[in-house]
Coordinates of C-alpha atoms and ligand atoms in Angstrom, one line a residue:
Chain A
X34 CA 3.6 4.6 -33.1
X35 CA 4.7 7.6 -35.4
X36 CA 8.1 8.8 -35.6
X37 CA 8.7 11.9 -33.2
X38 CA 12.0 13.7 -32.3
X39 CA 12.8 14.1 -28.4
X40 CA 13.7 17.3 -27.0
X41 CA 15.3 17.1 -23.5
X42 CA 14.2 20.3 -21.8
X43 CA 16.5 22.2 -19.3
X44 CA 14.1 24.6 -17.5
X45 CA 10.6 25.5 -17.4
X46 CA 11.5 28.5 -19.5
X47 CA 13.3 26.4 -22.1
X48 CA 10.2 23.8 -22.3
X49 CA 7.6 26.6 -22.6
X50 CA 9.6 28.1 -25.6
X51 CA 9.4 24.6 -27.3
X52 CA 5.9 23.6 -26.6
X53 CA 3.1 24.6 -29.0
X54 CA 0.1 22.3 -28.4
X55 CA -1.5 19.9 -25.6
X56 CA -2.6 16.3 -25.8
X57 CA -6.1 17.4 -25.5
X58 CA -5.9 19.7 -28.4
X59 CA -4.3 17.0 -30.4
X60 CA -6.7 14.4 -29.5
X61 CA -9.5 16.7 -30.4
X62 CA -8.0 17.8 -34.0
X63 CA -4.9 16.5 -35.0
X64 CA -2.3 19.1 -36.5
X65 CA 1.0 18.5 -38.1
X66 CA 4.0 19.7 -36.1
X67 CA 2.6 19.4 -32.6
X68 CA 5.3 19.6 -29.8
X69 CA 3.9 18.4 -26.4
X70 CA 4.9 17.8 -23.0
X71 CA 5.8 14.4 -21.5
X72 CA 6.6 13.8 -17.8
X73 CA 6.1 10.3 -16.7
X74 CA 5.0 9.4 -20.2
X75 CA 2.6 6.8 -19.1
X76 CA -0.5 8.6 -20.5
X77 CA 1.4 10.2 -23.6
X78 CA 2.9 6.7 -24.8
X79 CA -0.7 5.3 -24.2
X80 CA -2.2 7.8 -26.8
X81 CA 0.9 7.7 -29.2
X82 CA 0.8 3.7 -29.2
X83 CA -3.1 3.9 -29.8
X84 CA -2.1 6.1 -32.9
X85 CA -4.7 8.8 -31.8
X86 CA -1.9 11.1 -30.7
X87 CA 0.8 11.9 -33.4
X88 CA 3.4 14.6 -32.0
X89 CA 6.2 15.7 -34.1
X90 CA 8.2 16.5 -31.2
X91 CA 7.9 15.2 -27.5
X92 CA 9.4 17.4 -25.0
X93 CA 10.7 15.7 -22.0
X94 CA 10.1 17.7 -18.9
X95 CA 10.8 14.8 -16.4
X96 CA 14.4 15.9 -15.8
X97 CA 13.9 19.7 -15.3
X98 CA 15.6 20.4 -12.1
X99 CA 13.5 22.0 -9.3
X100 CA 10.0 20.3 -10.2
X101 CA 10.7 17.3 -7.8
X102 CA 10.7 18.8 -4.4
X103 CA 8.2 18.1 -1.6
X104 CA 8.0 21.0 1.0
X105 CA 6.0 21.0 4.1
X106 CA 5.8 24.1 6.5
X107 CA 3.3 23.9 9.4
X108 CA 2.0 27.4 8.5
X109 CA 2.0 27.4 4.6
X110 CA 1.3 23.9 4.2
X111 CA 2.4 21.4 1.6
X112 CA 3.9 21.9 -1.9
X113 CA 4.4 19.0 -4.2
X114 CA 6.4 19.6 -7.4
X115 CA 4.9 18.5 -10.6
X116 CA 7.5 16.0 -11.2
X117 CA 7.2 14.2 -8.0
X118 CA 6.3 10.7 -8.6
X119 CA 3.3 8.9 -6.8
X120 CA 5.6 6.5 -5.3
X121 CA 7.6 9.6 -3.5
X122 CA 4.2 11.0 -2.3
X123 CA 3.2 7.6 -0.9
X124 CA 6.4 7.2 1.2
X125 CA 6.5 10.8 2.2
X126 CA 5.7 10.8 6.1
X127 CA 4.6 14.5 6.3
X128 CA 2.0 13.7 3.9
X129 CA 0.7 10.6 5.5
X130 CA 0.7 12.7 8.9
X131 CA -1.1 15.7 7.6
X132 CA -2.8 14.7 4.6
X133 CA -4.0 11.2 5.1
X134 CA -6.7 10.8 2.5
X135 CA -4.0 11.9 0.0
X136 CA -1.6 9.2 1.2
X137 CA -4.5 6.5 0.9
X138 CA -5.4 7.7 -2.5
X139 CA -2.0 7.6 -4.0
X140 CA -1.4 4.2 -2.4
X141 CA -4.4 2.9 -4.1
X142 CA -3.7 4.5 -7.5
X143 CA -2.3 2.4 -10.4
X144 CA 0.5 -0.3 -9.7
X145 CA 3.8 -0.2 -7.7
X146 CA 5.5 0.0 -11.1
X147 CA 3.5 2.9 -12.4
X148 CA 3.7 4.8 -9.4
X149 CA 7.6 4.8 -9.7
X150 CA 7.0 6.1 -13.0
X151 CA 3.9 8.5 -12.9
X152 CA 4.2 12.3 -11.7
X153 CA 1.8 14.1 -10.0
X154 CA 1.4 16.8 -12.8
X155 CA 0.8 14.2 -15.5
X156 CA -1.6 12.4 -13.2
X157 CA -3.9 15.5 -12.8
X158 CA -3.6 16.3 -16.5
X159 CA -4.1 12.8 -17.8
X160 CA -7.2 12.2 -20.1
X161 CA -10.0 9.9 -19.0
X162 CA -10.2 6.2 -19.7
X163 CA -13.6 5.7 -21.5
X164 CA -12.9 2.8 -23.8
X165 CA -14.6 4.5 -26.6
X166 CA -12.5 7.6 -26.2
X167 CA -9.5 5.6 -26.0
X168 CA -10.4 3.5 -29.2
X169 CA -9.4 4.7 -32.6
X170 CA -12.5 3.1 -34.1
X171 CA -14.9 5.4 -32.4
X172 CA -15.1 9.0 -33.2
X173 CA -16.9 10.3 -30.1
X174 CA -17.7 14.0 -29.0
X175 CA -14.4 14.2 -27.4
X176 CA -12.6 13.6 -31.0
X177 CA -14.6 15.8 -32.9
X178 CA -17.2 13.2 -33.5
X179 CA -21.0 13.5 -33.4
X180 CA -22.0 11.1 -30.4
X181 CA -21.4 9.6 -27.2
X182 CA -21.1 5.7 -27.9
X183 CA -21.3 5.1 -24.2
X184 CA -24.4 6.9 -23.3
X185 CA -26.4 4.8 -25.7
X186 CA -29.3 3.0 -23.9
X187 CA -29.0 -0.3 -25.5
X188 CA -25.4 -0.7 -27.1
X189 CA -23.4 1.6 -24.8
X190 CA -21.0 -0.1 -22.4
X191 CA -21.5 2.5 -19.8
X192 CA -21.0 0.4 -16.4
X193 CA -17.9 2.6 -15.4
X194 CA -19.3 5.9 -16.4
X195 CA -20.8 8.9 -14.9
X196 CA -23.8 9.0 -12.9
X197 CA -23.8 12.8 -12.2
X198 CA -23.3 15.7 -15.0
X199 CA -23.7 13.2 -17.6
X200 CA -25.7 15.1 -20.2
X201 CA -23.0 15.0 -22.9
X202 CA -19.9 13.1 -22.7
X203 CA -20.5 10.5 -19.9
X204 CA -16.8 9.7 -19.1
X205 CA -15.3 9.8 -15.5
X206 CA -12.1 11.6 -14.8
X207 CA -9.2 9.1 -14.5
X208 CA -7.4 10.8 -11.6
X209 CA -8.4 9.1 -8.5
X210 CA -5.7 11.2 -6.7
X211 CA -7.5 14.5 -7.7
X212 CA -10.4 13.3 -5.5
X213 CA -8.3 13.6 -2.5
X214 CA -6.5 16.7 -3.6
X215 CA -9.7 18.6 -4.2
X216 CA -11.1 17.4 -0.8
X217 CA -7.9 19.4 0.8
X218 CA -8.8 22.4 -1.5
X219 CA -5.4 21.9 -3.2
X220 CA -4.4 24.4 -6.0
X221 CA -2.4 24.0 -9.1
X222 CA 0.5 26.4 -9.9
X223 CA 0.8 27.2 -13.6
X224 CA 3.4 29.2 -15.5
X225 CA 3.0 30.4 -18.8
X226 CA 5.5 31.4 -21.6
X227 CA 5.1 35.0 -20.7
X228 CA 6.5 34.2 -17.3
X229 CA 3.0 34.6 -15.5
X230 CA 2.5 32.3 -12.7
X231 CA -1.0 31.7 -11.3
X232 CA -2.6 29.6 -8.7
X233 CA -5.7 27.8 -9.7
X234 CA -8.1 26.1 -7.0
X235 CA -8.5 22.4 -8.1
X236 CA -12.1 23.1 -8.1
X237 CA -11.4 25.6 -11.1
X238 CA -8.7 23.5 -12.7
X239 CA -11.0 20.7 -14.2
X240 CA -13.4 21.5 -17.2
X241 CA -16.8 19.8 -17.4
X242 CA -17.8 18.2 -20.7
X243 CA -20.7 20.3 -20.8
X244 CA -18.5 23.5 -20.9
X245 CA -15.7 22.5 -23.2
X246 CA -15.8 18.9 -24.7
X247 CA -12.2 19.0 -26.0
X248 CA -10.7 19.5 -22.6
X249 CA -10.7 18.1 -19.1
X250 CA -8.7 20.8 -17.5
X251 CA -7.8 24.5 -18.2
X252 CA -4.3 23.8 -19.2
X253 CA -3.3 25.8 -22.4
X254 CA -0.4 24.9 -24.9
X255 CA 2.2 27.3 -23.5
X256 CA 1.4 26.4 -19.9
X257 CA 3.4 24.4 -17.6
X258 CA 2.3 22.9 -14.0
X259 CA 5.1 23.7 -11.6
X260 CA 3.6 22.6 -8.3
X261 CA 0.4 21.5 -6.5
X262 CA -0.2 23.1 -3.1
X263 CA -2.3 22.1 -0.2
X264 CA -3.3 24.6 2.6
X265 CA -2.0 23.6 6.0
X266 CA -4.6 21.5 8.1
X267 CA -5.7 22.6 11.3
X268 CA -5.3 20.5 14.3
X269 CA -9.0 19.4 14.0
X270 CA -8.7 18.5 10.3
X271 CA -9.3 14.8 9.8
X272 CA -9.5 12.8 6.7
X273 CA -10.3 9.6 5.0
X274 CA -10.4 8.1 1.4
X275 CA -12.0 4.9 0.0
X276 CA -11.8 3.6 -3.5
X277 CA -14.0 0.9 -4.7
X278 CA -12.6 -1.6 -7.4
X279 CA -13.8 -4.9 -9.0
X280 CA -10.9 -7.0 -8.2
X281 CA -8.2 -7.5 -5.7
X282 CA -5.2 -6.5 -7.9
X283 CA -4.9 -3.0 -8.8
X284 CA -7.8 -1.3 -10.8
X285 CA -9.2 1.8 -11.9
X286 CA -11.9 3.4 -9.7
X287 CA -15.6 2.3 -9.8
X288 CA -16.2 4.9 -7.3
X289 CA -13.9 6.8 -5.0
X290 CA -14.5 9.2 -2.0
X291 CA -12.5 11.7 -0.2
X292 CA -13.6 13.3 2.9
X293 CA -11.9 16.0 4.9
X294 CA -13.7 17.3 8.1
X295 CA -13.1 19.9 10.7
X296 CA -14.3 18.2 13.9
X297 CA -14.8 19.8 17.3
X298 CA -14.4 18.1 20.6
X299 CA -17.7 16.4 20.9
X300 CA -17.5 14.8 17.4
X301 CA -19.5 17.6 15.6
X302 CA -18.7 18.5 12.0
X303 CA -17.6 22.1 11.8
X304 CA -17.0 22.1 8.1
X305 CA -16.9 19.2 5.5
X306 CA -15.2 18.9 2.1
X307 CA -16.5 16.0 0.3
X308 CA -15.4 14.9 -3.2
X309 CA -16.5 11.9 -5.4
X310 CA -14.4 10.3 -8.1
X311 CA -15.7 8.3 -11.0
X312 CA -19.0 9.8 -10.5
X313 CA -18.8 12.8 -13.0
X314 CA -16.8 13.6 -16.0
X315 CA -14.7 15.8 -13.4
X316 CA -13.9 15.0 -9.8
X317 CA -17.1 16.0 -8.2
X318 CA -17.4 18.2 -5.1
X319 CA -20.8 17.3 -3.3
X320 CA -22.2 20.4 -2.1
X321 CA -25.4 18.4 -0.9
X322 CA -23.3 16.0 1.3
X323 CA -21.3 18.7 2.7
X324 CA -24.5 20.9 3.7
X325 CA -26.0 17.8 5.1
X326 CA -23.0 17.1 7.5
X327 CA -22.2 20.6 8.7
X328 CA -22.8 21.1 12.2
X329 CA -24.0 17.8 12.8
X330 CA -22.8 15.0 15.1
X331 CA -20.7 12.6 13.3
X332 CA -22.6 9.4 13.7
X333 CA -24.0 6.5 11.6
X334 CA -27.5 8.2 10.9
X335 CA -26.0 11.7 9.9
X336 CA -23.3 10.0 7.7
X337 CA -25.9 8.2 5.9
X338 CA -28.1 11.3 5.5
X339 CA -25.3 13.0 4.0
X340 CA -24.3 10.1 1.7
X341 CA -27.9 9.8 0.5
X342 CA -28.0 13.8 -0.1
X343 CA -25.1 13.3 -2.4
X344 CA -26.9 10.9 -4.5
X345 CA -30.1 12.9 -4.7
X346 CA -28.9 14.5 -8.0
X347 CA -27.4 11.0 -9.6
X348 CA -29.1 10.0 -13.0
X349 CA -27.5 6.7 -13.7
X350 CA -27.1 5.3 -17.1
X351 CA -28.5 1.9 -18.4
X352 CA -25.6 -0.2 -17.0
X353 CA -24.2 1.9 -14.0
X354 CA -27.1 1.9 -11.6
X355 CA -25.1 0.2 -9.1
X356 CA -23.1 3.1 -8.5
X357 CA -25.7 5.0 -6.5
X358 CA -26.0 2.5 -3.7
X359 CA -22.2 2.0 -3.8
X360 CA -21.6 5.7 -3.4
X361 CA -24.1 5.8 -0.6
X362 CA -22.2 3.0 1.4
X363 CA -18.8 4.5 0.5
X364 CA -19.5 8.1 1.5
X365 CA -21.0 7.0 4.6
X366 CA -18.2 4.6 5.5
X367 CA -15.5 7.3 4.7
X368 CA -17.2 9.9 7.0
X369 CA -17.6 7.1 9.8
X370 CA -13.9 6.3 9.3
X371 CA -13.1 9.8 10.8
X372 CA -15.4 9.6 13.9
Chain B
X100 CA -20.9 23.4 -10.0
X101 CA -22.7 24.6 -13.0
X102 CA -24.2 22.1 -15.5
X103 CA -26.2 19.8 -13.2
X104 CA -27.6 16.7 -15.1
X105 CA -29.5 17.8 -18.2
X106 CA -31.3 14.5 -18.6
X107 CA -31.5 14.2 -22.3
X108 CA -28.4 14.1 -24.6
X109 CA -27.2 17.3 -25.9
X110 CA -24.5 17.7 -28.3
X111 CA -21.6 19.8 -26.7
X112 CA -20.0 22.6 -28.2
X113 CA -16.3 23.7 -28.1
X114 CA -16.3 26.9 -26.4
X115 CA -14.4 29.6 -28.0
X116 CA -13.0 31.2 -24.8
X117 CA -12.0 28.2 -22.8
X118 CA -11.1 29.9 -19.5
X119 CA -12.8 32.2 -17.3
X120 CA -10.1 32.2 -14.6
X121 CA -11.7 34.1 -11.8
X122 CA -15.1 32.6 -11.1
X123 CA -16.5 31.6 -7.7
X124 CA -17.4 28.2 -7.1
X125 CA -18.9 28.8 -3.7
X126 CA -15.9 28.2 -2.0
X127 CA -13.6 30.4 -0.2
X128 CA -10.4 28.8 -1.6
X129 CA -11.9 28.8 -5.3
X130 CA -10.7 31.2 -8.1
X131 CA -7.3 31.6 -9.5
X132 CA -4.5 34.1 -8.2
X133 CA -1.8 35.7 -10.2
X134 CA 1.4 35.1 -8.2
X135 CA 4.0 36.8 -10.4
X136 CA 4.5 38.3 -13.9
X137 CA 7.5 38.2 -16.2
X138 CA 9.8 36.0 -13.9
X139 CA 13.4 37.2 -14.4
X140 CA 14.4 34.4 -16.7
X141 CA 11.8 35.4 -19.1
X142 CA 13.2 38.7 -19.7
X143 CA 16.5 37.5 -21.0
X144 CA 15.6 35.2 -23.5
X145 CA 19.1 35.0 -25.1
X146 CA 20.4 33.9 -22.0
X147 CA 18.3 30.9 -21.7
X148 CA 20.0 27.6 -21.4
X149 CA 18.4 25.3 -24.1
X150 CA 18.2 21.6 -24.3
X151 CA 19.0 19.2 -27.1
X152 CA 16.9 17.8 -29.8
X153 CA 17.3 14.0 -30.6
X154 CA 15.8 11.9 -33.5
X155 CA 13.5 11.3 -35.0
X156 CA 16.0 9.0 -36.7
X157 CA 17.7 6.1 -35.1
X158 CA 20.9 7.3 -33.3
X159 CA 23.4 5.4 -31.1
X160 CA 23.0 5.9 -27.2
X161 CA 24.7 4.3 -24.3
X162 CA 22.7 2.4 -21.7
X163 CA 24.0 0.7 -18.6
X164 CA 22.2 -2.7 -18.3
X165 CA 22.7 -5.5 -15.8
X166 CA 26.1 -3.8 -14.7
X167 CA 27.4 -3.5 -18.4
X168 CA 27.7 -0.5 -20.5
X169 CA 25.9 -1.2 -23.9
X170 CA 25.6 0.7 -27.2
X171 CA 22.5 0.6 -29.3
X172 CA 20.9 2.3 -32.2
X173 CA 17.3 3.4 -31.3
X174 CA 14.7 6.1 -32.2
X175 CA 13.1 8.1 -29.6
X176 CA 9.9 6.0 -30.2
X177 CA 11.6 2.8 -29.2
X178 CA 10.3 1.6 -25.9
X179 CA 12.9 0.4 -23.2
X180 CA 11.1 -3.0 -23.6
X181 CA 11.9 -3.1 -27.2
X182 CA 15.4 -1.8 -26.7
X183 CA 15.9 -4.6 -24.3
X184 CA 14.3 -7.4 -26.4
X185 CA 14.9 -6.4 -30.0
X186 CA 18.2 -4.5 -29.7
X187 CA 20.0 -6.1 -27.0
X188 CA 18.6 -9.7 -27.2
X189 CA 17.6 -9.7 -23.5
X190 CA 14.2 -11.3 -24.2
X191 CA 13.5 -12.5 -20.6
X192 CA 11.6 -9.3 -20.1
X193 CA 8.2 -10.0 -21.5
X194 CA 5.7 -7.6 -23.4
X195 CA 2.1 -8.8 -23.0
X196 CA -0.3 -5.7 -22.8
X197 CA 2.2 -3.2 -24.0
X198 CA 0.2 -0.6 -22.0
X199 CA 1.2 -0.5 -18.4
X200 CA -1.5 -2.9 -17.4
X201 CA 0.0 -6.2 -16.6
X202 CA 3.6 -5.7 -15.4
X203 CA 5.2 -8.5 -17.4
X204 CA 7.8 -6.1 -18.7
X205 CA 9.1 -5.1 -15.2
X206 CA 12.6 -4.1 -15.1
X207 CA 14.5 -2.0 -12.3
X208 CA 15.3 1.7 -13.1
X209 CA 18.1 2.8 -10.7
X210 CA 16.7 -0.2 -8.4
X211 CA 12.9 0.8 -8.8
X212 CA 10.5 -1.5 -10.6
X213 CA 9.0 0.3 -13.8
X214 CA 7.2 -0.9 -16.8
X215 CA 9.7 -1.0 -19.7
X216 CA 6.9 -0.8 -22.2
X217 CA 5.6 2.7 -21.2
X218 CA 8.9 4.3 -21.2
X219 CA 11.3 5.4 -24.4
X220 CA 14.7 4.0 -24.3
X221 CA 15.8 7.9 -24.3
X222 CA 14.3 8.0 -20.9
X223 CA 17.0 5.9 -19.2
X224 CA 19.6 8.5 -19.5
X225 CA 22.7 7.6 -17.1
X226 CA 20.2 5.6 -14.8
X227 CA 21.0 1.8 -14.5
X228 CA 18.7 -0.9 -15.9
X229 CA 18.3 -4.2 -14.2
X230 CA 16.5 -7.0 -16.1
X231 CA 15.6 -10.6 -15.1
X232 CA 18.8 -11.7 -16.7
X233 CA 20.6 -9.6 -14.0
X234 CA 18.9 -11.1 -11.1
X235 CA 21.0 -14.5 -10.6
X236 CA 24.4 -13.8 -9.6
X237 CA 27.5 -15.8 -10.4
X238 CA 25.4 -18.5 -11.9
X239 CA 23.3 -18.8 -8.7
X240 CA 19.6 -18.3 -8.7
X241 CA 18.3 -15.8 -6.4
X242 CA 16.3 -17.2 -3.5
X243 CA 13.1 -16.1 -4.8
X244 CA 13.8 -17.7 -8.2
X245 CA 14.8 -21.0 -6.6
X246 CA 11.6 -20.7 -4.3
X247 CA 9.3 -20.2 -7.4
X248 CA 10.6 -23.5 -8.9
X249 CA 10.1 -25.0 -5.5
X250 CA 6.8 -23.9 -5.1
X251 CA 5.6 -24.3 -8.5
X252 CA 4.8 -20.6 -8.9
X253 CA 4.8 -20.7 -12.8
X254 CA 2.5 -22.0 -15.4
X255 CA 2.7 -20.8 -18.7
X256 CA 5.5 -18.5 -17.6
X257 CA 4.7 -15.3 -19.3
X258 CA 4.1 -13.3 -16.1
X259 CA 6.8 -15.0 -14.3
X260 CA 9.8 -12.8 -15.1
X261 CA 7.9 -9.7 -14.0
X262 CA 6.4 -11.3 -11.0
X263 CA 10.0 -12.4 -9.9
X264 CA 11.2 -8.8 -10.4
X265 CA 8.4 -7.6 -8.1
X266 CA 9.1 -10.3 -5.4
X267 CA 12.9 -9.8 -5.4
X268 CA 12.4 -6.1 -5.0
X269 CA 10.2 -6.7 -2.2
X270 CA 12.6 -9.3 -0.2
X271 CA 15.6 -7.0 -1.0
X272 CA 13.9 -4.0 0.5
X273 CA 11.8 -5.5 3.3
X274 CA 13.7 -8.1 5.8
X275 CA 10.2 -9.1 7.4
X276 CA 7.6 -9.2 4.6
X277 CA 4.0 -10.3 5.7
X278 CA 1.2 -11.7 3.0
X279 CA -0.2 -8.5 2.6
X280 CA 3.2 -7.0 1.7
X281 CA 3.6 -9.7 -1.0
X282 CA 0.0 -8.9 -2.3
X283 CA 0.7 -5.0 -2.6
X284 CA 4.2 -5.8 -4.3
X285 CA 2.4 -7.8 -7.0
X286 CA -0.6 -5.7 -7.2
X287 CA 0.4 -4.7 -10.5
X288 CA 1.3 -8.2 -12.0
X289 CA -1.3 -10.0 -13.7
X290 CA -1.2 -13.7 -14.0
X291 CA -3.8 -15.2 -16.4
X292 CA -3.0 -18.7 -15.1
X293 CA -3.7 -17.8 -11.5
X294 CA -0.4 -18.6 -10.1
X295 CA -0.9 -16.0 -7.2
X296 CA -1.3 -18.4 -4.2
X297 CA 2.1 -20.1 -5.1
X298 CA 3.8 -16.8 -5.8
X299 CA 2.6 -15.8 -2.5
X300 CA 4.1 -18.8 -0.7
X301 CA 7.3 -18.7 -2.6
X302 CA 8.1 -15.3 -1.9
X303 CA 7.3 -15.8 1.8
X304 CA 9.5 -18.8 1.7
X305 CA 12.4 -17.0 0.1
X306 CA 11.9 -14.4 2.9
X307 CA 12.2 -17.3 5.2
X308 CA 8.4 -17.2 6.2
X309 CA 5.8 -19.6 5.8
X310 CA 2.0 -19.2 5.5
Ligands
FAD622 C1 -2.8 0.6 -16.0 C2 -3.0 1.9 -15.4 C3 -3.7 2.2 -14.2 C4 -3.8 3.4 -13.5 N1 -4.5 3.5 -12.3 C5 -4.8 4.9 -11.9 C6 -5.4 5.1 -10.9 O1 -6.0 4.1 -10.1 N2 -5.5 6.3 -10.4 C7 -4.8 7.3 -10.8 O2 -5.3 8.4 -10.4 N3 -4.2 7.2 -12.1 C8 -4.0 5.9 -12.5 N4 -3.2 5.7 -13.7 C9 -2.4 7.0 -14.1 C10 -1.2 6.9 -14.0 O3 -0.7 6.8 -12.7 C11 -0.4 8.2 -14.5 O4 -0.5 9.3 -13.6 C12 -0.9 8.8 -15.6 O5 -1.1 7.9 -16.7 C13 -0.1 10.0 -16.1 O6 1.1 10.4 -15.5 P1 2.5 10.8 -16.3 O7 3.3 11.3 -15.2 O8 3.1 9.5 -17.0 O9 2.0 11.7 -17.3 P2 2.4 12.0 -18.8 O10 1.9 10.7 -19.7 O11 3.9 12.2 -19.0 O12 1.5 13.0 -19.1 C14 0.0 13.1 -19.1 C15 -0.5 14.5 -19.5 O13 -0.1 15.6 -18.5 C16 0.8 16.7 -19.4 N5 1.7 17.0 -18.5 C17 2.4 16.3 -17.7 N6 3.2 17.1 -16.8 C18 2.8 18.2 -17.1 C19 3.1 19.6 -16.5 N7 4.1 19.7 -15.4 N8 2.4 20.6 -16.9 C20 1.6 20.7 -17.9 N9 1.3 19.4 -18.5 C21 1.7 18.3 -18.0 C22 1.2 15.7 -20.5 O14 1.5 16.6 -21.7 C23 0.0 14.8 -20.9 O15 -1.0 15.7 -21.6 C24 -3.0 4.6 -14.2 C25 -2.5 4.5 -15.4 C26 -2.4 3.0 -16.1 C27 -1.8 2.9 -17.4
FES623 S1 3.5 -5.3 -21.4 FE1 4.4 -3.6 -20.0 S2 2.6 -3.5 -18.3 FE2 2.0 -5.2 -19.6
FES624 S1 2.0 -18.3 -15.3 FE1 0.8 -17.9 -17.2 S2 0.3 -15.7 -16.8 FE2 1.3 -16.1 -15.1

C-alpha cells in the first residue's frame, strides 16, 4: 500500500470540501494528490492493496453523523442512509416486511463479517470484480488499456462475465444488492459541493461500459451519496430474490434475480419489475420479461415464458453459456415464489 | 436500455460529457430530480466545522484491546490486523487472504465480527476490539474453544481463530442455534482443510445441542 493521509470528515459539507477525485477516475487514469472517499473501506482498501489505487488522502466519511439512519413511512416509503451497514439492513424488521427481496439480497451478499463493515453507499458504488480489471498485470479497457482480456474467445477466462450488453467490457456489476434495489425502483440521493441535492433513479445511476468505459455509475468527484430511497409498496406488492452461487459458503453471484410484482386477487400480474444481476455490466432491467408477464396469470407456463423472453437477447461468451439456462430457471423460480 | 448487444468487439470511448441526468428509461420512476439547491450549510463556508487530518507518517494512537488500553505507533495505511499482530504482538489473529475473502482475521469491533485485514487501525477510534486472545476468561477456555478440542475441529489451525470468533459470537447471541444458524455464522470462514463438519458439531455441542 502507498502512504496516504487520513481525513476524519465531520459533515457531508466538510467531506465535499476535501474530496477531489473518485476511485473510478483514479483507476482509469492515476493522478497525483487524489483525495477520495472511503466509507466501509472494503472496496477502497482492496484497490489500494493491489497498488491500482494510490490516493494521497483518504477522506473517512464513515463517522459523519446523520448518514446512518433507516426511516420508514407507510406513505413515503423507506430511506436508508448511505452509511447504514448491510448487517443493519438485514436485521431491520420493516425492510423484511415491506421489501422482502431487498432483505433476501442483503442476507446473501458477502459474509457476516463484511456485512458488519460494508455500507450501502459503498456497496452500490463499488467497482466490478473482473479478475483482469483487479489485476495489476492487465491493462484492460477500464484502465486505459486497449483490450478486454476476458472476452477473448480462447484465452479469456469469462465464466463469470456478461451475457447481455457485452460488446465492449464484459464485466458484470458486483453489487448484487442493487439487483433488488433497482427492482423496487429505488433512487439514490446525491449531494454536491454546491449544495445541490438530486434524486437519481437506480436505472439512471449505473453507467454502461458502452456509454463510458471509465465509470460504472454517474458519481462525480464532488458528489456524495446521502441516502437511498425506496417508494412505498402497495398492499398488492410482492417480491422475491434468488442468487445462484458456486459453493455453499459465501460467494459472488453467478446470476441473481429480483422480481417485484403487483398482483391482483386472482393471481394476475398487474405490473412487473424484473432485474437481473451478474448478467450485464450493470444491473439489468429485463423489459422483455416484464412485458411478457404483465396482465398474465402467474403460473408455471407464464413464468417460463417470461424467463425465456428475458434471455432472447443473451449472447454468451465462450465459457459462460451456462448462464442462459441458469437465468431461465432462476427467473421462473423467483416469479413462482410470489404466486 | 441503450446499447443492446453489439456482437463484435468494439473499442469503447471515454465520453466527454459523462452525464445526462434527465433521460427517460421508459419507466415512470426514471430520471433525476433536483431536490434542493444551496443548502444553508454551504452558504456559510467559514462556519463549517472541519475534521482533522492525520498521517501519512506514523503517529501514536490509543486503542482498547481485550479490555486494556494500548498505545501504538501506526500509519493510516496500517491495517487493524497488522496493528494487532506486528505492533501489539497479538498473533492469534491470522492473515491468510488479506482481502476480506477468508475471515481468518476475524476480530470483534464493539462486539461485532469484522475482518481486521480490511480496515485501518485508524478506523477503530474509541470502539473496543476483542481478539481470540480475549475469548478465554480467567484462564478458562470458552465452551466453544473447549468443544473445538473435544470434537477435533481443527487441522492445520490457520482458520481456527477466525472460526472460533464466528462461533463464539453465534452462541453468545443466540441461545438456541440450529445447524443452519452455525452454517450462516461461518459462511465467511474458509477452511482449506475441510473441518466444517466438526466445527458445526463442536459449536452445537457448546450450545448444548447435538446433531
Ligand atoms: C469477499 C467479498 C465478497 C463480497 N460479496 C458481495 C456480494 O455477494 N454482493 C454484494 O453486493 N457485495 C459484495 N461485496 C461487497 C462488499 O460487501 C462492500 O459493499 C463493498 O466492497 C464496498 O462497501 P464499503 O462500504 O466498504 O465501501 P468503500 O470501500 O468505502 O467504498 C466503495 C466505493 O464507494 C465510494 N463511496 C462510499 N460511500 C460513498 C458515498 N456515501 N458517496 C459517494 N461515494 C461513496 C468510495 O469512494 C469507493 O469508490 C463483497 C466484498 C468482498 C470483499
Ligand atoms: S485475512 Fe482477512 S479475510 Fe482473509
Ligand atoms: S484447519 Fe486448516 S484451514 Fe481450517
